[in-house]
Short mmCIF file of C-alpha atoms and ligand atoms in Angstrom, two decimals:
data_model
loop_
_atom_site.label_atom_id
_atom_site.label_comp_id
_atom_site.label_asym_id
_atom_site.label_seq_id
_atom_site.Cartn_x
_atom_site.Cartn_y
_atom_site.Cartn_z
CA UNK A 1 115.51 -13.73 57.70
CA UNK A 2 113.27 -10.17 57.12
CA UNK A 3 110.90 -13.00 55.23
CA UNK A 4 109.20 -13.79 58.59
CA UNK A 5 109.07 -10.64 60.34
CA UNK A 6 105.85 -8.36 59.96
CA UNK A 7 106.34 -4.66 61.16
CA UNK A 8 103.60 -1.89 62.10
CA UNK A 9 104.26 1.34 60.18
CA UNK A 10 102.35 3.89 61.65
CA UNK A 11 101.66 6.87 59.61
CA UNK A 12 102.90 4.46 56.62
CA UNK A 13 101.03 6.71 54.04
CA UNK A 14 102.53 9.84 55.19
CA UNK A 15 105.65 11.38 53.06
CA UNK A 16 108.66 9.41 55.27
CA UNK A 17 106.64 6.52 56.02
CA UNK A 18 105.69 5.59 52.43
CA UNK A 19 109.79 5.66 51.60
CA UNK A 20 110.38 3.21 54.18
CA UNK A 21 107.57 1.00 53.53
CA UNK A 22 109.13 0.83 49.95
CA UNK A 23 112.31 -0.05 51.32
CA UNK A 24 110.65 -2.69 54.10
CA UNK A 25 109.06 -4.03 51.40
CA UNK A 26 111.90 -4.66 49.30
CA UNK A 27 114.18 -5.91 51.81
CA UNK A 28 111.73 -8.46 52.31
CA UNK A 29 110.03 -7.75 55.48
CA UNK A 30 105.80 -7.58 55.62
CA UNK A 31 104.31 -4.32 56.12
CA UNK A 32 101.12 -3.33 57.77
CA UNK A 33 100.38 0.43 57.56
CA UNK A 34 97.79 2.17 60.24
CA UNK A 35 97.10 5.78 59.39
CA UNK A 36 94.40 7.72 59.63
CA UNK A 37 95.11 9.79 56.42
CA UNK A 38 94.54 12.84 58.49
CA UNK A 39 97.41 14.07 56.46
CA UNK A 40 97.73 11.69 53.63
CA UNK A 41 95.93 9.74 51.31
CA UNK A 42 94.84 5.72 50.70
CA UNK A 43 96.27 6.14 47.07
CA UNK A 44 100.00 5.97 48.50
CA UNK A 45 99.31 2.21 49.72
CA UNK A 46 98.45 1.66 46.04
CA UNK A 47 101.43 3.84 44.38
CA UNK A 48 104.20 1.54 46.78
CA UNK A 49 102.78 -1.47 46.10
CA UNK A 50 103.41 -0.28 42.08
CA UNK A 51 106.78 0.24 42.89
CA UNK A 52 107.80 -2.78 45.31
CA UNK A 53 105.35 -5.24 43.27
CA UNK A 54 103.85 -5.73 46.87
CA UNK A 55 100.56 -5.19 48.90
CA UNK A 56 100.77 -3.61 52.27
CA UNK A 57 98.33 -4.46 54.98
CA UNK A 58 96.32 -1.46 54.97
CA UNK A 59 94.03 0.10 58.79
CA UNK A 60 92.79 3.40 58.18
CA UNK A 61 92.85 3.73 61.87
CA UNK A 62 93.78 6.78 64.30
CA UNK A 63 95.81 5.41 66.70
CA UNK A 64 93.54 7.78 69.44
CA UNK A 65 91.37 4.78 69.63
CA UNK A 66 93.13 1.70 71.53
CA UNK A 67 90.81 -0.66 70.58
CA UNK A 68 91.67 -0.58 67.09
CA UNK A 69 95.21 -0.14 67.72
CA UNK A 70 94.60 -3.75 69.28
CA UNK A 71 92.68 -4.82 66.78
CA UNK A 72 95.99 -4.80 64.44
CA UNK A 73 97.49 -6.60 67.22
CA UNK A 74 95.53 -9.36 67.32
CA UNK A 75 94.98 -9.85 63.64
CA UNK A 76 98.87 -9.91 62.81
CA UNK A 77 101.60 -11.00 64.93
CA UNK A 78 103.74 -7.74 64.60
CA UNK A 79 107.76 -7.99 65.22
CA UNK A 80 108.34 -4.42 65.12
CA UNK A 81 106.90 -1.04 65.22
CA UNK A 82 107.85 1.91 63.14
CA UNK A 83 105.78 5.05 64.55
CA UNK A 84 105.98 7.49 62.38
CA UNK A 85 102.20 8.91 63.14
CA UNK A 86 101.88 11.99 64.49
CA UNK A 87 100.87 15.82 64.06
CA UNK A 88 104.35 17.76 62.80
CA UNK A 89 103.43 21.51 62.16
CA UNK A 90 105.07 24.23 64.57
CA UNK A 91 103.01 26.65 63.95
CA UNK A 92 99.95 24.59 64.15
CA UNK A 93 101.23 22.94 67.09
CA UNK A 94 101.27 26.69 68.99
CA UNK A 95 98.14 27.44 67.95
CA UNK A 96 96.83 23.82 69.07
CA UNK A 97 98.71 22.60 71.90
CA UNK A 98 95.87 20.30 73.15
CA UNK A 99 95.07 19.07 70.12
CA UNK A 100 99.08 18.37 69.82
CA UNK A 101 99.98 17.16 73.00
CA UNK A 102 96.68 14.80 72.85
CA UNK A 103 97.48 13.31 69.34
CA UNK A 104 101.33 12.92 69.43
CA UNK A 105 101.55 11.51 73.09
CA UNK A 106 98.27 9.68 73.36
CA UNK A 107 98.92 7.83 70.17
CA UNK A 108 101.94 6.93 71.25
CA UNK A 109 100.57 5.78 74.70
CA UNK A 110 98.03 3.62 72.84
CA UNK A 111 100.51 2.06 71.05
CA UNK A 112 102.97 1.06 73.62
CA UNK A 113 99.97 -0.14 75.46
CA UNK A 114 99.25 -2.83 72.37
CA UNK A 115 102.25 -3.50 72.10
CA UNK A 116 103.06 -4.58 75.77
CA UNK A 117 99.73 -6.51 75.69
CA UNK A 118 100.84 -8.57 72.82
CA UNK A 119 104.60 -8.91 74.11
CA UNK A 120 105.84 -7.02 70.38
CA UNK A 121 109.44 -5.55 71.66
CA UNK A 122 110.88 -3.57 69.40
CA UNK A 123 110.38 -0.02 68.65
CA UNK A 124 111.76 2.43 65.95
CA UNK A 125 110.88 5.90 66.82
CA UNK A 126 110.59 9.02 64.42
CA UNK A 127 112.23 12.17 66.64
CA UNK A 128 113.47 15.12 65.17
CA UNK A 129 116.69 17.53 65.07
CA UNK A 130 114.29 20.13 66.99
CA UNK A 131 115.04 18.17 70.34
CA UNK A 132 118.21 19.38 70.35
CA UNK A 133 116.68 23.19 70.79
CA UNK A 134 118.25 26.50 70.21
CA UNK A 135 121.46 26.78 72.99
CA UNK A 136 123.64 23.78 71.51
CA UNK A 137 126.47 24.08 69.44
CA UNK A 138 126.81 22.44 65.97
CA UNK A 139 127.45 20.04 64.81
CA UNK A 140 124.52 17.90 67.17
CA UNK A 141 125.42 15.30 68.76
CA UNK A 142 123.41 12.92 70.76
CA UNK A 143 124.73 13.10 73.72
CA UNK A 144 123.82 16.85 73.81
CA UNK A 145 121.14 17.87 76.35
CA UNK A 146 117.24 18.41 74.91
CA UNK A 147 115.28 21.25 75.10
CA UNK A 148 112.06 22.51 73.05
CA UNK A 149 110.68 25.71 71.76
CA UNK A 150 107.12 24.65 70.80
CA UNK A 151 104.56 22.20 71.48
CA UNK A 152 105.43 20.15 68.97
CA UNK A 153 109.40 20.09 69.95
CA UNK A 154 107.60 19.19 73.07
CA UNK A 155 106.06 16.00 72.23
CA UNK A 156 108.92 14.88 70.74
CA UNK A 157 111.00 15.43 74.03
CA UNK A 158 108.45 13.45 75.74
CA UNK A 159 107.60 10.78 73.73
CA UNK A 160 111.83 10.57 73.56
CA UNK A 161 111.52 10.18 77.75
CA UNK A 162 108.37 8.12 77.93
CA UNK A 163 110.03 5.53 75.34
CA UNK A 164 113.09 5.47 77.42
CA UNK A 165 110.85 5.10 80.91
CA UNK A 166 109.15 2.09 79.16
CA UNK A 167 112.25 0.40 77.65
CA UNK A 168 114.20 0.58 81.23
CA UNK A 169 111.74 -0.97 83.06
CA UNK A 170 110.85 -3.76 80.23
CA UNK A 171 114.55 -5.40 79.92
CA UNK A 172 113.85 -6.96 76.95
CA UNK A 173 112.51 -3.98 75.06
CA UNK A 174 114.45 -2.64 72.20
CA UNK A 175 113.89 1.28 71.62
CA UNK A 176 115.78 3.36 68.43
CA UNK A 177 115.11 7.10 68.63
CA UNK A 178 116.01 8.53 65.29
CA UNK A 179 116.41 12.20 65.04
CA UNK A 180 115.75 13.41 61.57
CA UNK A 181 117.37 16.36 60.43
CA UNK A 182 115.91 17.93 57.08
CA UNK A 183 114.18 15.00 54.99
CA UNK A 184 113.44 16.22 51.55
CA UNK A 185 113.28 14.77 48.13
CA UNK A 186 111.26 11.85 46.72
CA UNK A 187 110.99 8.26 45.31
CA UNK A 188 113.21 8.38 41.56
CA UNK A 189 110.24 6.84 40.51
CA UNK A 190 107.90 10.27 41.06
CA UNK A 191 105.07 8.13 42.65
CA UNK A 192 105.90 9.00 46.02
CA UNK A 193 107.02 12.43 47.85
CA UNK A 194 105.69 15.59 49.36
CA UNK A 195 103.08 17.63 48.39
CA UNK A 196 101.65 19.80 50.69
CA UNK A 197 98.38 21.62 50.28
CA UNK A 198 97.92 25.25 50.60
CA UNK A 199 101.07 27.72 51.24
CA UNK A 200 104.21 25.53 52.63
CA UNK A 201 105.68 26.03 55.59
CA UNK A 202 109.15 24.06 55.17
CA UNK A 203 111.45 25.68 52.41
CA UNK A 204 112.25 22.90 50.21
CA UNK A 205 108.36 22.46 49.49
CA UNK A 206 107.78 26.40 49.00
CA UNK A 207 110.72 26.56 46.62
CA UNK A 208 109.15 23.97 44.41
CA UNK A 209 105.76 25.74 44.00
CA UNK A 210 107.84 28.64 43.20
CA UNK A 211 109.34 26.33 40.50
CA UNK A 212 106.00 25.30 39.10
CA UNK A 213 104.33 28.83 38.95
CA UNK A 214 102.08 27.98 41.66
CA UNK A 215 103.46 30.51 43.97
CA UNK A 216 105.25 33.85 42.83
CA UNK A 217 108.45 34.33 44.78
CA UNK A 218 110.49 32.76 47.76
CA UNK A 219 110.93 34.45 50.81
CA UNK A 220 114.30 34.02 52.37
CA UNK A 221 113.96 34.49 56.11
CA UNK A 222 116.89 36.37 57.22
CA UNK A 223 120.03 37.37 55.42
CA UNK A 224 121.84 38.51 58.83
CA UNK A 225 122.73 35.55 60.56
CA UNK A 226 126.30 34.06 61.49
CA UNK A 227 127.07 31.85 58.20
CA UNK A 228 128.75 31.96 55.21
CA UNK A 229 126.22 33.92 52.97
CA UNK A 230 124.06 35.08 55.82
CA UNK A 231 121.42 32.72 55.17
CA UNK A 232 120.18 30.16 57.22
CA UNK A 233 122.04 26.48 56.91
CA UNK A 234 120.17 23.00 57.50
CA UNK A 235 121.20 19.18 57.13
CA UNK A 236 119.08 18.43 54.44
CA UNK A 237 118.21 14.74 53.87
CA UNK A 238 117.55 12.79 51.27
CA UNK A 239 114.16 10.94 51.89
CA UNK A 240 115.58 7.77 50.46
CA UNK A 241 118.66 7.80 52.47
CA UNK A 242 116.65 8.47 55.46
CA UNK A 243 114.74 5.26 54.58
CA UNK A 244 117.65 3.31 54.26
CA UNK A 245 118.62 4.80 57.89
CA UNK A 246 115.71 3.11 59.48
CA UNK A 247 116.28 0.01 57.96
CA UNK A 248 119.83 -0.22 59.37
CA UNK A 249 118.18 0.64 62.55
CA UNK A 250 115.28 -2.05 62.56
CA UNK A 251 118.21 -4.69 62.03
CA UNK A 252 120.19 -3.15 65.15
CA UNK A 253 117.12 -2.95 67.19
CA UNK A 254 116.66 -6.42 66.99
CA UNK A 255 119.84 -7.83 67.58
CA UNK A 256 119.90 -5.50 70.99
CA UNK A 257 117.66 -4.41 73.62
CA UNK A 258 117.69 -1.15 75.83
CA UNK A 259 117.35 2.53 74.05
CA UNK A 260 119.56 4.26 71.77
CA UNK A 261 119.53 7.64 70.14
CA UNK A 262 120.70 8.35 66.77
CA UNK A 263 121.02 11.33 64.59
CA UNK A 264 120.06 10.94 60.48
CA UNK A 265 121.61 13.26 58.68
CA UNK A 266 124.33 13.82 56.35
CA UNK A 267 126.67 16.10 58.59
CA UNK A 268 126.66 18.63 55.84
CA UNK A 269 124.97 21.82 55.77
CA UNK A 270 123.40 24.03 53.21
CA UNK A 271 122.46 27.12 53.08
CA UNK A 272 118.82 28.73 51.53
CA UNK A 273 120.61 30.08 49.16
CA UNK A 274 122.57 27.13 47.90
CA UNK A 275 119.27 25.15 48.08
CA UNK A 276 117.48 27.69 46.00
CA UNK A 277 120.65 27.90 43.30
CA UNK A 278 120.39 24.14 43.61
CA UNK A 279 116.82 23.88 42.98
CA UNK A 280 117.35 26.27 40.08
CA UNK A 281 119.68 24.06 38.09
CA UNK A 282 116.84 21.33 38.87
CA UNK A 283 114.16 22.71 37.05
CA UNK A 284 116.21 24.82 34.37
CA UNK A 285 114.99 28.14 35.33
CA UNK A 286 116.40 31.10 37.41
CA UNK A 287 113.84 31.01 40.96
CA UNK A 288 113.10 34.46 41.81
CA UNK A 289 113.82 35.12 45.71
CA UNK A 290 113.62 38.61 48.17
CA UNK A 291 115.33 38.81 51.27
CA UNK A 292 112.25 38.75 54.06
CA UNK A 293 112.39 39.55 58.32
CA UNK A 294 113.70 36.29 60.43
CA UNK A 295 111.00 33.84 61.07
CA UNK A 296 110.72 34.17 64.77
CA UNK A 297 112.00 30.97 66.58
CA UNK A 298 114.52 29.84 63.97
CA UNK A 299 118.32 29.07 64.62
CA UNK A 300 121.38 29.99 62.14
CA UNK A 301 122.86 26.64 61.60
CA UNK A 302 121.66 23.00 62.28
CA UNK A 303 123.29 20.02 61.32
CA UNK A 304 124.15 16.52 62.42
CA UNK A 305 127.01 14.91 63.95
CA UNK A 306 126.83 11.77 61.94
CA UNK A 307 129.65 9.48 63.75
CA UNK A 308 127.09 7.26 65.67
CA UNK A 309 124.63 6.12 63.23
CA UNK A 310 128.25 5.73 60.89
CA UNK A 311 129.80 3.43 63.17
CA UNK A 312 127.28 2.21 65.01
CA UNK A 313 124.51 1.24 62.63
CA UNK A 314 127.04 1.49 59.37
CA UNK A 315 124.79 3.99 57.84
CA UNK A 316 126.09 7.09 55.71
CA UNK A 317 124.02 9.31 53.42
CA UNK A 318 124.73 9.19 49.83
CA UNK A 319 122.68 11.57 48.20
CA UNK A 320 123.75 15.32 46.97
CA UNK A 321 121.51 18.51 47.39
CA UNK A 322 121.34 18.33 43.65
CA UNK A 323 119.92 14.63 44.02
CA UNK A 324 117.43 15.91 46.11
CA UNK A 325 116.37 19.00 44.34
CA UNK A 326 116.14 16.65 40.78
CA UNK A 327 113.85 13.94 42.89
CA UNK A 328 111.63 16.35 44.31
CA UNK A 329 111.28 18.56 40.93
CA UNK A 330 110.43 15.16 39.31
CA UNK A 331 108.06 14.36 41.32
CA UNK A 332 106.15 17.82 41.51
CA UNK A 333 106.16 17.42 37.41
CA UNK A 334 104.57 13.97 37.98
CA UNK A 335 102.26 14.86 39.77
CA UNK A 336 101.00 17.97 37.99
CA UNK A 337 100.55 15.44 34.98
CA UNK A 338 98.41 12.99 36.99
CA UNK A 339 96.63 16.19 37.91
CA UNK A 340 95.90 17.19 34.16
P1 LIG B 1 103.39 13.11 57.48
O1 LIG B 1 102.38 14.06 58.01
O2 LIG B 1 103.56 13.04 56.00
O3 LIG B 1 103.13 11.64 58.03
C1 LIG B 1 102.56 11.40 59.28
C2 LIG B 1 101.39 10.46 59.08
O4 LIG B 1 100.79 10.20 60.35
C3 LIG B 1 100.30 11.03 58.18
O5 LIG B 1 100.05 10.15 57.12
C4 LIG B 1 99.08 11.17 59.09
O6 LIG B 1 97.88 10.94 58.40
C5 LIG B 1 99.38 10.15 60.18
N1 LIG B 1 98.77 10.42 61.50
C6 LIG B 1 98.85 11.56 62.24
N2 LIG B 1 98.19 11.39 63.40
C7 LIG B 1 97.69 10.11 63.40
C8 LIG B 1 96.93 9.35 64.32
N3 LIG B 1 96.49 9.85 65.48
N4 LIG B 1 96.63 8.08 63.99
C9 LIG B 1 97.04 7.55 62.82
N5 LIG B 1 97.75 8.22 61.91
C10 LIG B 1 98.08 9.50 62.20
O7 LIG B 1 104.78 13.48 58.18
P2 LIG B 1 106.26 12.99 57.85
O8 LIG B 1 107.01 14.14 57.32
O9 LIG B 1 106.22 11.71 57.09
O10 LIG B 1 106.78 12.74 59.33
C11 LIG B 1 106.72 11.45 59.94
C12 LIG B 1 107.24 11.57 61.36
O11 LIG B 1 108.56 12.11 61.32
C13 LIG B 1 106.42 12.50 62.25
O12 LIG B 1 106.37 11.94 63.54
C14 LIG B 1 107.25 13.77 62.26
O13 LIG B 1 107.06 14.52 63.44
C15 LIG B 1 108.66 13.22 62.18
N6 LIG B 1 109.61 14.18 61.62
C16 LIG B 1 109.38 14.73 60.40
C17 LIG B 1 110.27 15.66 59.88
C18 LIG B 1 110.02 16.32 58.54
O14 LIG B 1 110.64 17.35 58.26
N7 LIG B 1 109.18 15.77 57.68
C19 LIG B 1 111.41 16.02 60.61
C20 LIG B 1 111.63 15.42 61.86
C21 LIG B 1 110.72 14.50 62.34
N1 LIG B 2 113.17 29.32 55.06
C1 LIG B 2 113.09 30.44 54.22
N2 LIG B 2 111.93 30.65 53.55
C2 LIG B 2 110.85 29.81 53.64
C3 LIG B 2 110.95 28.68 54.50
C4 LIG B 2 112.12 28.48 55.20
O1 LIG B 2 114.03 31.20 54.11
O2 LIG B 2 109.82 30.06 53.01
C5 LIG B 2 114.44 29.05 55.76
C6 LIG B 2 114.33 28.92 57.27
O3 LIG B 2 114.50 30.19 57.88
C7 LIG B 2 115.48 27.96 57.60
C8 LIG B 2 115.55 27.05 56.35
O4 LIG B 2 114.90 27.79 55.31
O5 LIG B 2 116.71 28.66 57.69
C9 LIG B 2 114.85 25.71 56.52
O6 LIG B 2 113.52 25.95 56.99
P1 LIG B 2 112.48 24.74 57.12
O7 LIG B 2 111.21 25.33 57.65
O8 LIG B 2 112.43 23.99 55.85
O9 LIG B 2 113.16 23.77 58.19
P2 LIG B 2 113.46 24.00 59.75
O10 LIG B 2 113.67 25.47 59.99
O11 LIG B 2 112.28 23.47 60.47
O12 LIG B 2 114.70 23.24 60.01
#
């Protein structure tokens, strides 16, 4: 059945879009990537086609210009989007709120505006756990009210309302909001994964460049807050399983119409601590750590309620944090030896 349908993965090249391209790929669906590899690169539509044994459609194209947005439109008839693209940094995103808002909700404008045009229905959306803001209690669940504490929590609390807008008033519009909750890892194979340039932001990336020498020490922000050990606690996610996520929800999204919401996560939290003693026993070697201030804007504890995307789309996470912390520490070591 996938055989026939072709979807649009925007931001395909990008860390979670490459996983599910794999995964598109091998479930037998045809893949057309747009990106503008403002944050990625063209190699990654070469390294999934090594591991699938399949060619994506490639458009180095920012989706800030419509016209080639419906350029892709008219050469392919497109099924079903998956719109990954956007701008995802906090801190960048307060230090360039036009350039944020403009990106994230333009491009997503554009799109919907190609896709109406060409009558393409269906619409798999890429939120994020940060919608749920910093006044809920855990576990999230979706019914929870959304707030935002930057402009890029922002964007994704209106591109979650202008999606919803669009899908009421087009009846036969199908609209999943996915909100991720801590992706991390990589492909088994070590072709794909995360690689930041420069000084990380997110922990799981830092802690790996602490692994590989490239950076001296991690910082643990906060050993004061209301957990366990003190430190703060995340759903972390594998990549892979959050790949397999969408997939569930591209089937569901075309076998219904209206909007839906669902979290993707594993309902499990973990703290940095555990994630750095996990990490650790990844890479064979002690990581050395200090205890450092809060980072300002950060909450204790964040993790999913998972029952909705379980019953719902059927989907549970499988993999461990020590799953994770092997992947990604097998990919950094890949890629230092391509690097060599
Ligand atoms: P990423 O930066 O690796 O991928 C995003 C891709 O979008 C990049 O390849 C980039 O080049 C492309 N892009 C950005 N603006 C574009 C534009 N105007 N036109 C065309 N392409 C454009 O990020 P990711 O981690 O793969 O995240 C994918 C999506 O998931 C984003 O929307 C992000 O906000 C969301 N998300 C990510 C996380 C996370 O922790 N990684 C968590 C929650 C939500
Ligand atoms: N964190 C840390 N040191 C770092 C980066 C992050 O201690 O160098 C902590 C952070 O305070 C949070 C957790 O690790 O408790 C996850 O942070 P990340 O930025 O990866 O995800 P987010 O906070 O956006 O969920």
């Amino acid at each position: 059945m996938n055989r026939n349908r072709k979807i649009l993965v925007t931001g395909g090249t990008g860390y979670i879009g490459s996983h599910v391209c794999v995964q598109l790929l091998e479930a037998g669906y045809d893949v057309v990537i747009a990106d503008n590899l403002v944050n990625s690169g063209r190699d990654v539509v070469e390294r999934i086609a090594r591991i699938t044994g399949r060619m994506p459609a490639f458009y180095e194209t920012d989706l800030l210009n419509l016209e080639s947005v419906r350029h892709i439109f008219r050469e392919h008839r497109i099924d079903g989007v998956i719109h990954f693209a956007g701008l995802k940094a906090v801190g960048e995103s307060v230090a360039q709120p036009l350039r944020y808002y403009s990106n994230n909700l333009t491009g997503t404008l554009h799109l919907l505006t190609a896709m109406q045009e060409e009558g393409c229905r269906v619409m798999v959306f890429s939120s994020s756990a940060t919608v749920y803001g910093e006044t809920n209690p855990v576990p999230f669940d979706e019914s929870m009210p959304t707030a935002a504490t930057n402009p890029y929590g922002y964007t994704k609390v209106a591109q979650e309302r202008i999606l919803t807008d669009i899908a009421a008033a087009q009846p036969d519009m199908s609209v999943l909001l996915l909100r991720y909750f801590n992706p991390v890892g990589a492909h088994p194979s070590g072709l794909i994964g995360e690689d930041p340039n420069g000084i990380p932001n997110n922990l799981m990336p830092y802690v790996a460049k602490v692994a590989t020498g490239e950076l001296p020490c991690i910082h643990v922000f906060g050993d004061d807050y209301d957990t366990p050990d003190g430190t703060g606690v995340r759903d972390y996610i594998h990549v892979c399983d959050l790949a397999r996520g969408h997939i569930r929800a591209l089937e569901y999204a075309f076998t219904h119409t209206g909007t839906d919401v669902f979290n993707l996560g594993t309902g499990h939290g973990s703290s940095v601590l555990e994630l750095i003693r996990a990490f650790s026993e990844a890479c064979g070697r002690e990581l050395p750590y200090v205890i450092a201030p809060r980072r300002p804007g950060d909450i204790a504890s964040c993790w999913a309620d998972i029952h909705k995307a379980q019953d719902v789309l059927g989907f549970t996470a499988q993999a461990t944090l020590a799953d994770m912390c092997r992947d990604s520490w097998h990919f950094i070591c890949c890629r230092k030896e391509e690097k060599i």
